[in-house]
Amino acid sequence: MQRVLSGIQPSGQLTLGNYIGAMKNFVRLQDTHQCFFMIVDLHAITVPQEPEALREQTEAVASLFIAAGIDPAKAAVFVQSHVRSHVELSWLLTTMTYMGELERMTQFKDKSAGKDSIGAGLFTYPALMAADILIYNADLVPVGDDQKQHLELTRDLAGRFNSRFGDYFTTPEPYIPKIGARIMSLDDASKKMSKSNPNPASYIALLDPPDVIRKKLSRAVTDSGREVKFNPAEKPEISNLMSIYSHCSGLSLEEIEARYEGQGYGGFKKDLAEQVVAVLEPLQARYHEIRQSGEIHRILADGAERASAIADKTVRDVKEKMGFLLPKA
């Protein structure tokens, strides 16, 4: 089976965009691939985090993974920092990464813009992301458009290592679904729906109560006119809402257009809210069950053990190829 690796940061609340763009794909992939899904807490600390919030969010994200349908019997679900080999391989790869490559990263430019002091971790974390992927010799990496540049660096590092020390790393390919890979903000369809947006009305959090979901969607920005028509170029706002409707209802965009022909936005937005609530209510119920039972800690320990078995071997192999004197077993 091909291997898949992906992760989500435990910073801020996970959103409907995370669910549609990432987690639904995780659930589908676990039946056809060997999957490793992690909560990337080491990436989160490239910007300051409150310790209690980081702990809470790490457990919350892990629980949401399971509540969304990831089966820990099929996929390894773990916390990045619980598999220590990630950090060791990250350093080895950092020594092979060029300053110019890191300086070209648009995410670094965006996150550092206007700041007087910038942590070195924010600059070097693409090497950690490369280590996350290569440590499992992943074939596929589900990524959004904003992460494609980091995956290209990963591919370059795999090739660079193989060229210097002999073939070892698999060159990973991006897995980008054609529809739903990028759900946009409710207040500005030119921006991705993001848990880091300071305006909570811009996103649906996975744990938002039904009444909050209804209110947010009733106030979601729409285009001028009243036609429910999928046209991202000319009607980006309603097209984004239609994409959400399609993913939550299972209806095609054409079926949605036909259903609301001549009806305007009002009824469409009310029905959209009920579709979203119908998807998230059972997820929320399962989430609360997991948190109350404490079972997530057993799941994470098992996932880390399974992941470490592969990751530790990779690091040992890499160090041997690079010429390190290894301790005798």
Short mmCIF file of C-alpha atoms in Angstrom, two decimals:
data_model
loop_
_atom_site.label_atom_id
_atom_site.label_comp_id
_atom_site.label_asym_id
_atom_site.label_seq_id
_atom_site.Cartn_x
_atom_site.Cartn_y
_atom_site.Cartn_z
CA MET A 1 0.00 0.00 0.00
CA GLN A 2 1.15 3.53 -0.70
CA ARG A 3 1.87 5.64 2.38
CA VAL A 4 0.12 8.93 3.17
CA LEU A 5 1.31 11.52 5.72
CA SER A 6 -0.49 14.65 6.80
CA GLY A 7 -0.98 16.80 9.87
CA ILE A 8 -2.83 19.78 11.31
CA GLN A 9 -1.51 22.36 13.76
CA PRO A 10 -3.14 22.59 17.20
CA SER A 11 -3.40 26.38 17.08
CA GLY A 12 -6.91 27.83 17.14
CA GLN A 13 -10.16 25.96 16.57
CA LEU A 14 -10.46 23.56 13.64
CA THR A 15 -12.93 24.80 11.05
CA LEU A 16 -15.34 23.46 8.50
CA GLY A 17 -12.60 24.23 5.98
CA ASN A 18 -10.25 21.83 7.78
CA TYR A 19 -12.97 19.18 7.78
CA ILE A 20 -13.90 19.48 4.09
CA GLY A 21 -10.42 20.22 2.77
CA ALA A 22 -8.44 17.76 4.85
CA MET A 23 -10.20 15.49 7.34
CA LYS A 24 -12.83 14.09 4.95
CA ASN A 25 -9.98 13.13 2.65
CA PHE A 26 -8.13 11.51 5.55
CA VAL A 27 -11.16 9.31 6.18
CA ARG A 28 -11.34 8.26 2.53
CA LEU A 29 -7.62 7.58 2.23
CA GLN A 30 -7.40 5.31 5.30
CA ASP A 31 -9.25 2.55 3.43
CA THR A 32 -6.85 2.46 0.49
CA HIS A 33 -3.49 3.62 1.90
CA GLN A 34 -1.22 3.18 4.90
CA CYS A 35 -1.89 6.46 6.68
CA PHE A 36 -0.08 8.52 9.30
CA PHE A 37 -2.05 11.50 10.63
CA MET A 38 -0.45 13.71 13.23
CA ILE A 39 -1.09 16.78 15.32
CA VAL A 40 1.91 18.95 14.51
CA ASP A 41 2.61 20.63 17.85
CA LEU A 42 6.27 21.26 16.97
CA HIS A 43 5.14 23.36 14.00
CA ALA A 44 2.70 25.27 16.20
CA ILE A 45 5.48 26.64 18.45
CA THR A 46 7.15 28.48 15.57
CA VAL A 47 4.92 31.29 16.86
CA PRO A 48 4.28 31.88 20.59
CA GLN A 49 1.70 29.57 22.23
CA GLU A 50 0.20 29.63 25.70
CA PRO A 51 1.17 26.32 27.36
CA GLU A 52 -2.31 25.41 28.64
CA ALA A 53 -3.92 26.36 25.33
CA LEU A 54 -1.38 24.25 23.41
CA ARG A 55 -2.11 21.19 25.58
CA GLU A 56 -5.87 21.63 25.30
CA GLN A 57 -5.83 22.21 21.56
CA THR A 58 -3.55 19.23 20.93
CA GLU A 59 -5.99 16.91 22.68
CA ALA A 60 -8.95 18.62 21.01
CA VAL A 61 -7.55 18.25 17.49
CA ALA A 62 -6.67 14.60 18.09
CA SER A 63 -10.21 13.94 19.37
CA LEU A 64 -11.71 15.72 16.36
CA PHE A 65 -9.67 13.48 14.05
CA ILE A 66 -11.36 10.43 15.57
CA ALA A 67 -14.79 12.10 15.76
CA ALA A 68 -14.54 12.92 12.04
CA GLY A 69 -14.22 9.23 11.22
CA ILE A 70 -10.52 8.41 11.27
CA ASP A 71 -10.24 4.85 12.53
CA PRO A 72 -7.15 4.38 14.75
CA ALA A 73 -7.16 0.69 13.82
CA LYS A 74 -6.55 1.69 10.18
CA ALA A 75 -4.46 4.86 10.51
CA ALA A 76 -1.78 5.85 13.00
CA VAL A 77 -2.96 8.99 14.82
CA PHE A 78 -0.28 10.60 16.97
CA VAL A 79 1.26 13.79 18.29
CA GLN A 80 4.33 14.92 16.37
CA SER A 81 6.45 15.54 19.48
CA HIS A 82 5.71 12.01 20.74
CA VAL A 83 7.85 10.64 17.90
CA ARG A 84 11.26 12.07 18.73
CA SER A 85 12.93 10.99 15.51
CA HIS A 86 11.10 13.79 13.67
CA VAL A 87 13.32 16.37 15.34
CA GLU A 88 16.52 14.40 14.73
CA LEU A 89 15.83 13.95 11.03
CA SER A 90 14.81 17.60 10.83
CA TRP A 91 18.30 18.66 11.96
CA LEU A 92 19.99 16.32 9.52
CA LEU A 93 17.92 17.76 6.67
CA THR A 94 18.41 21.35 7.87
CA THR A 95 22.14 20.92 7.25
CA MET A 96 21.33 20.06 3.64
CA THR A 97 18.89 22.96 3.11
CA TYR A 98 20.11 26.18 1.51
CA MET A 99 19.40 29.63 2.94
CA GLY A 100 18.10 30.81 -0.42
CA GLU A 101 15.52 28.02 -0.49
CA LEU A 102 14.16 29.04 2.89
CA GLU A 103 14.20 32.74 2.05
CA ARG A 104 11.96 32.09 -0.97
CA MET A 105 9.18 30.49 1.11
CA THR A 106 6.09 32.67 0.75
CA GLN A 107 4.64 31.49 4.08
CA PHE A 108 7.73 32.77 5.88
CA LYS A 109 7.42 36.09 4.08
CA ASP A 110 3.74 36.38 4.95
CA LYS A 111 4.07 35.39 8.62
CA SER A 112 7.14 37.54 9.23
CA ALA A 113 5.84 40.65 7.42
CA GLY A 114 5.88 43.75 9.63
CA LYS A 115 7.54 42.03 12.61
CA ASP A 116 10.66 43.45 14.26
CA SER A 117 11.91 40.10 15.56
CA ILE A 118 11.35 36.71 13.95
CA GLY A 119 12.05 33.34 15.53
CA ALA A 120 14.53 31.13 13.69
CA GLY A 121 12.03 28.26 13.88
CA LEU A 122 9.65 30.11 11.58
CA PHE A 123 12.48 30.32 9.04
CA THR A 124 13.69 26.73 9.27
CA TYR A 125 10.44 24.83 9.83
CA PRO A 126 10.13 23.73 6.16
CA ALA A 127 13.01 21.35 6.96
CA LEU A 128 10.95 19.92 9.82
CA MET A 129 8.00 19.50 7.46
CA ALA A 130 10.29 17.70 5.03
CA ALA A 131 11.42 15.41 7.85
CA ASP A 132 7.79 14.69 8.78
CA ILE A 133 7.16 13.43 5.26
CA LEU A 134 10.41 11.68 4.45
CA ILE A 135 10.70 9.88 7.77
CA TYR A 136 7.84 7.60 6.64
CA ASN A 137 8.89 7.58 2.98
CA ALA A 138 5.40 8.85 2.21
CA ASP A 139 4.17 8.47 -1.36
CA LEU A 140 1.35 11.01 -1.09
CA VAL A 141 0.91 14.17 0.98
CA PRO A 142 -2.52 15.86 1.12
CA VAL A 143 -1.65 19.56 0.87
CA GLY A 144 -3.44 22.80 0.16
CA ASP A 145 -2.18 25.24 -2.42
CA ASP A 146 -0.40 27.20 0.34
CA GLN A 147 1.78 24.18 1.19
CA LYS A 148 2.80 23.11 -2.32
CA GLN A 149 6.02 25.16 -2.10
CA HIS A 150 7.06 23.30 1.05
CA LEU A 151 6.39 19.97 -0.62
CA GLU A 152 8.59 21.01 -3.54
CA LEU A 153 11.41 21.66 -1.06
CA THR A 154 10.79 18.21 0.42
CA ARG A 155 11.09 16.66 -3.03
CA ASP A 156 14.32 18.60 -3.63
CA LEU A 157 15.79 17.42 -0.32
CA ALA A 158 14.87 13.81 -1.06
CA GLY A 159 16.66 14.06 -4.39
CA ARG A 160 19.65 15.82 -2.86
CA PHE A 161 20.07 13.16 -0.19
CA ASN A 162 19.66 10.32 -2.68
CA SER A 163 22.22 11.91 -4.99
CA ARG A 164 24.82 12.32 -2.24
CA PHE A 165 24.33 9.16 -0.22
CA GLY A 166 22.51 6.67 -2.44
CA ASP A 167 18.84 6.05 -3.17
CA TYR A 168 16.80 5.88 -0.01
CA PHE A 169 13.99 8.44 0.18
CA THR A 170 10.76 8.20 -1.81
CA THR A 171 9.99 11.40 -3.70
CA PRO A 172 6.50 12.33 -2.45
CA GLU A 173 3.65 13.51 -4.64
CA PRO A 174 0.95 16.02 -3.64
CA TYR A 175 -2.60 14.80 -3.15
CA ILE A 176 -4.92 17.71 -3.99
CA PRO A 177 -8.65 16.95 -4.46
CA LYS A 178 -10.22 18.74 -7.43
CA ILE A 179 -13.16 20.10 -5.42
CA GLY A 180 -13.24 21.22 -1.82
CA ALA A 181 -9.51 21.43 -1.25
CA ARG A 182 -9.83 25.13 -0.44
CA ILE A 183 -12.92 26.41 1.40
CA MET A 184 -12.92 30.18 1.57
CA SER A 185 -13.76 32.68 4.32
CA LEU A 186 -17.40 33.58 4.96
CA ASP A 187 -16.59 37.31 4.93
CA ASP A 188 -14.17 37.37 2.00
CA ALA A 189 -14.08 34.60 -0.61
CA SER A 190 -10.65 35.74 -1.79
CA LYS A 191 -9.15 34.37 1.45
CA LYS A 192 -8.98 30.81 2.74
CA MET A 193 -11.21 29.92 5.70
CA SER A 194 -8.69 29.98 8.54
CA LYS A 195 -8.78 29.20 12.25
CA SER A 196 -6.23 32.00 12.73
CA ASN A 197 -8.57 34.68 11.35
CA PRO A 198 -9.25 37.19 14.17
CA ASN A 199 -12.88 37.52 13.00
CA PRO A 200 -14.82 34.47 14.28
CA ALA A 201 -17.65 35.26 11.85
CA SER A 202 -15.30 34.39 8.98
CA TYR A 203 -15.30 30.66 9.73
CA ILE A 204 -17.46 27.82 11.04
CA ALA A 205 -15.63 26.12 13.91
CA LEU A 206 -16.26 22.38 14.12
CA LEU A 207 -17.45 22.83 17.70
CA ASP A 208 -19.70 25.84 17.06
CA PRO A 209 -23.22 25.27 18.51
CA PRO A 210 -26.06 24.98 15.94
CA ASP A 211 -27.43 28.46 16.64
CA VAL A 212 -23.99 30.00 16.14
CA ILE A 213 -23.63 28.15 12.83
CA ARG A 214 -27.03 29.40 11.67
CA LYS A 215 -26.19 32.98 12.62
CA LYS A 216 -22.79 32.93 10.91
CA LEU A 217 -24.20 31.54 7.67
CA SER A 218 -27.14 33.92 7.66
CA ARG A 219 -24.62 36.78 7.78
CA ALA A 220 -22.17 35.26 5.28
CA VAL A 221 -21.26 37.68 2.50
CA THR A 222 -22.96 37.06 -0.85
CA ASP A 223 -22.47 38.55 -4.29
CA SER A 224 -24.73 41.18 -5.80
CA GLY A 225 -27.88 39.81 -7.42
CA ARG A 226 -29.85 36.85 -6.15
CA GLU A 227 -28.99 33.98 -8.50
CA VAL A 228 -27.65 30.78 -6.91
CA LYS A 229 -25.11 30.02 -9.62
CA PHE A 230 -21.67 28.42 -9.39
CA ASN A 231 -19.25 30.82 -11.04
CA PRO A 232 -16.09 31.35 -8.95
CA ALA A 233 -14.76 34.08 -11.23
CA GLU A 234 -17.87 36.28 -11.26
CA LYS A 235 -19.72 35.08 -8.14
CA PRO A 236 -17.00 33.93 -5.71
CA GLU A 237 -19.01 34.36 -2.50
CA ILE A 238 -22.08 32.32 -3.47
CA SER A 239 -19.84 29.78 -5.24
CA ASN A 240 -17.97 29.21 -1.99
CA LEU A 241 -21.24 28.67 -0.10
CA MET A 242 -22.42 26.30 -2.81
CA SER A 243 -19.22 24.29 -2.48
CA ILE A 244 -19.84 23.96 1.26
CA TYR A 245 -23.46 22.94 0.57
CA SER A 246 -22.33 20.31 -1.93
CA HIS A 247 -19.82 18.73 0.46
CA CYS A 248 -22.27 18.66 3.37
CA SER A 249 -25.32 17.44 1.43
CA GLY A 250 -23.79 15.16 -1.21
CA LEU A 251 -25.66 17.08 -3.93
CA SER A 252 -23.82 18.16 -7.05
CA LEU A 253 -23.40 21.84 -7.84
CA GLU A 254 -25.80 21.39 -10.77
CA GLU A 255 -28.44 19.90 -8.48
CA ILE A 256 -28.07 22.80 -6.07
CA GLU A 257 -28.46 25.31 -8.89
CA ALA A 258 -31.62 23.57 -10.07
CA ARG A 259 -33.07 23.36 -6.55
CA TYR A 260 -32.74 27.11 -5.91
CA GLU A 261 -33.41 28.46 -9.39
CA GLY A 262 -35.30 31.72 -9.08
CA GLN A 263 -35.44 31.56 -5.25
CA GLY A 264 -32.67 33.94 -4.22
CA TYR A 265 -30.16 33.69 -1.41
CA GLY A 266 -32.39 33.70 1.69
CA GLY A 267 -33.81 30.20 1.48
CA PHE A 268 -30.53 28.83 0.19
CA LYS A 269 -28.58 30.13 3.20
CA LYS A 270 -31.15 28.76 5.67
CA ASP A 271 -31.00 25.32 4.06
CA LEU A 272 -27.21 25.49 3.92
CA ALA A 273 -27.09 26.10 7.67
CA GLU A 274 -29.23 23.02 8.32
CA GLN A 275 -26.99 20.90 6.09
CA VAL A 276 -23.92 22.03 8.02
CA VAL A 277 -25.61 21.46 11.39
CA ALA A 278 -26.67 17.95 10.29
CA VAL A 279 -23.02 17.10 9.49
CA LEU A 280 -21.47 18.65 12.60
CA GLU A 281 -23.94 17.61 15.33
CA PRO A 282 -23.00 13.89 15.27
CA LEU A 283 -19.31 14.81 14.98
CA GLN A 284 -19.64 17.03 18.05
CA ALA A 285 -21.46 14.32 20.01
CA ARG A 286 -18.70 11.82 19.23
CA TYR A 287 -16.06 14.40 20.13
CA HIS A 288 -17.55 14.93 23.59
CA GLU A 289 -17.74 11.16 24.14
CA ILE A 290 -14.04 10.81 23.32
CA ARG A 291 -13.00 13.67 25.58
CA GLN A 292 -15.06 12.42 28.51
CA SER A 293 -13.83 8.82 28.17
CA GLY A 294 -10.14 9.75 28.01
CA GLU A 295 -9.62 7.14 25.27
CA ILE A 296 -7.73 9.61 23.12
CA HIS A 297 -4.60 9.12 25.26
CA ARG A 298 -4.53 5.39 24.53
CA ILE A 299 -5.10 6.07 20.82
CA LEU A 300 -2.24 8.58 20.70
CA ALA A 301 0.14 6.29 22.58
CA ASP A 302 -0.61 3.43 20.18
CA GLY A 303 -0.25 5.71 17.15
CA ALA A 304 3.09 7.06 18.37
CA GLU A 305 4.39 3.54 18.97
CA ARG A 306 3.45 2.46 15.43
CA ALA A 307 4.91 5.61 13.91
CA SER A 308 8.12 5.41 15.96
CA ALA A 309 8.83 1.89 14.75
CA ILE A 310 9.19 3.26 11.22
CA ALA A 311 10.62 6.69 12.06
CA ASP A 312 13.39 5.38 14.31
CA LYS A 313 14.54 2.93 11.64
CA THR A 314 14.58 5.71 9.04
CA VAL A 315 16.79 7.92 11.18
CA ARG A 316 19.18 5.06 11.89
CA ASP A 317 19.40 4.25 8.17
CA VAL A 318 19.97 7.91 7.27
CA LYS A 319 22.69 8.37 9.89
CA GLU A 320 24.43 5.22 8.70
CA LYS A 321 24.39 6.46 5.10
CA MET A 322 25.70 9.86 6.19
CA GLY A 323 28.65 8.29 8.03
CA PHE A 324 27.68 8.58 11.69
CA LEU A 325 29.21 6.13 14.12
CA LEU A 326 26.15 4.29 15.43
CA PRO A 327 25.91 2.69 18.87
CA LYS A 328 26.05 -1.08 18.84
CA ALA A 329 22.68 -2.70 19.38
#
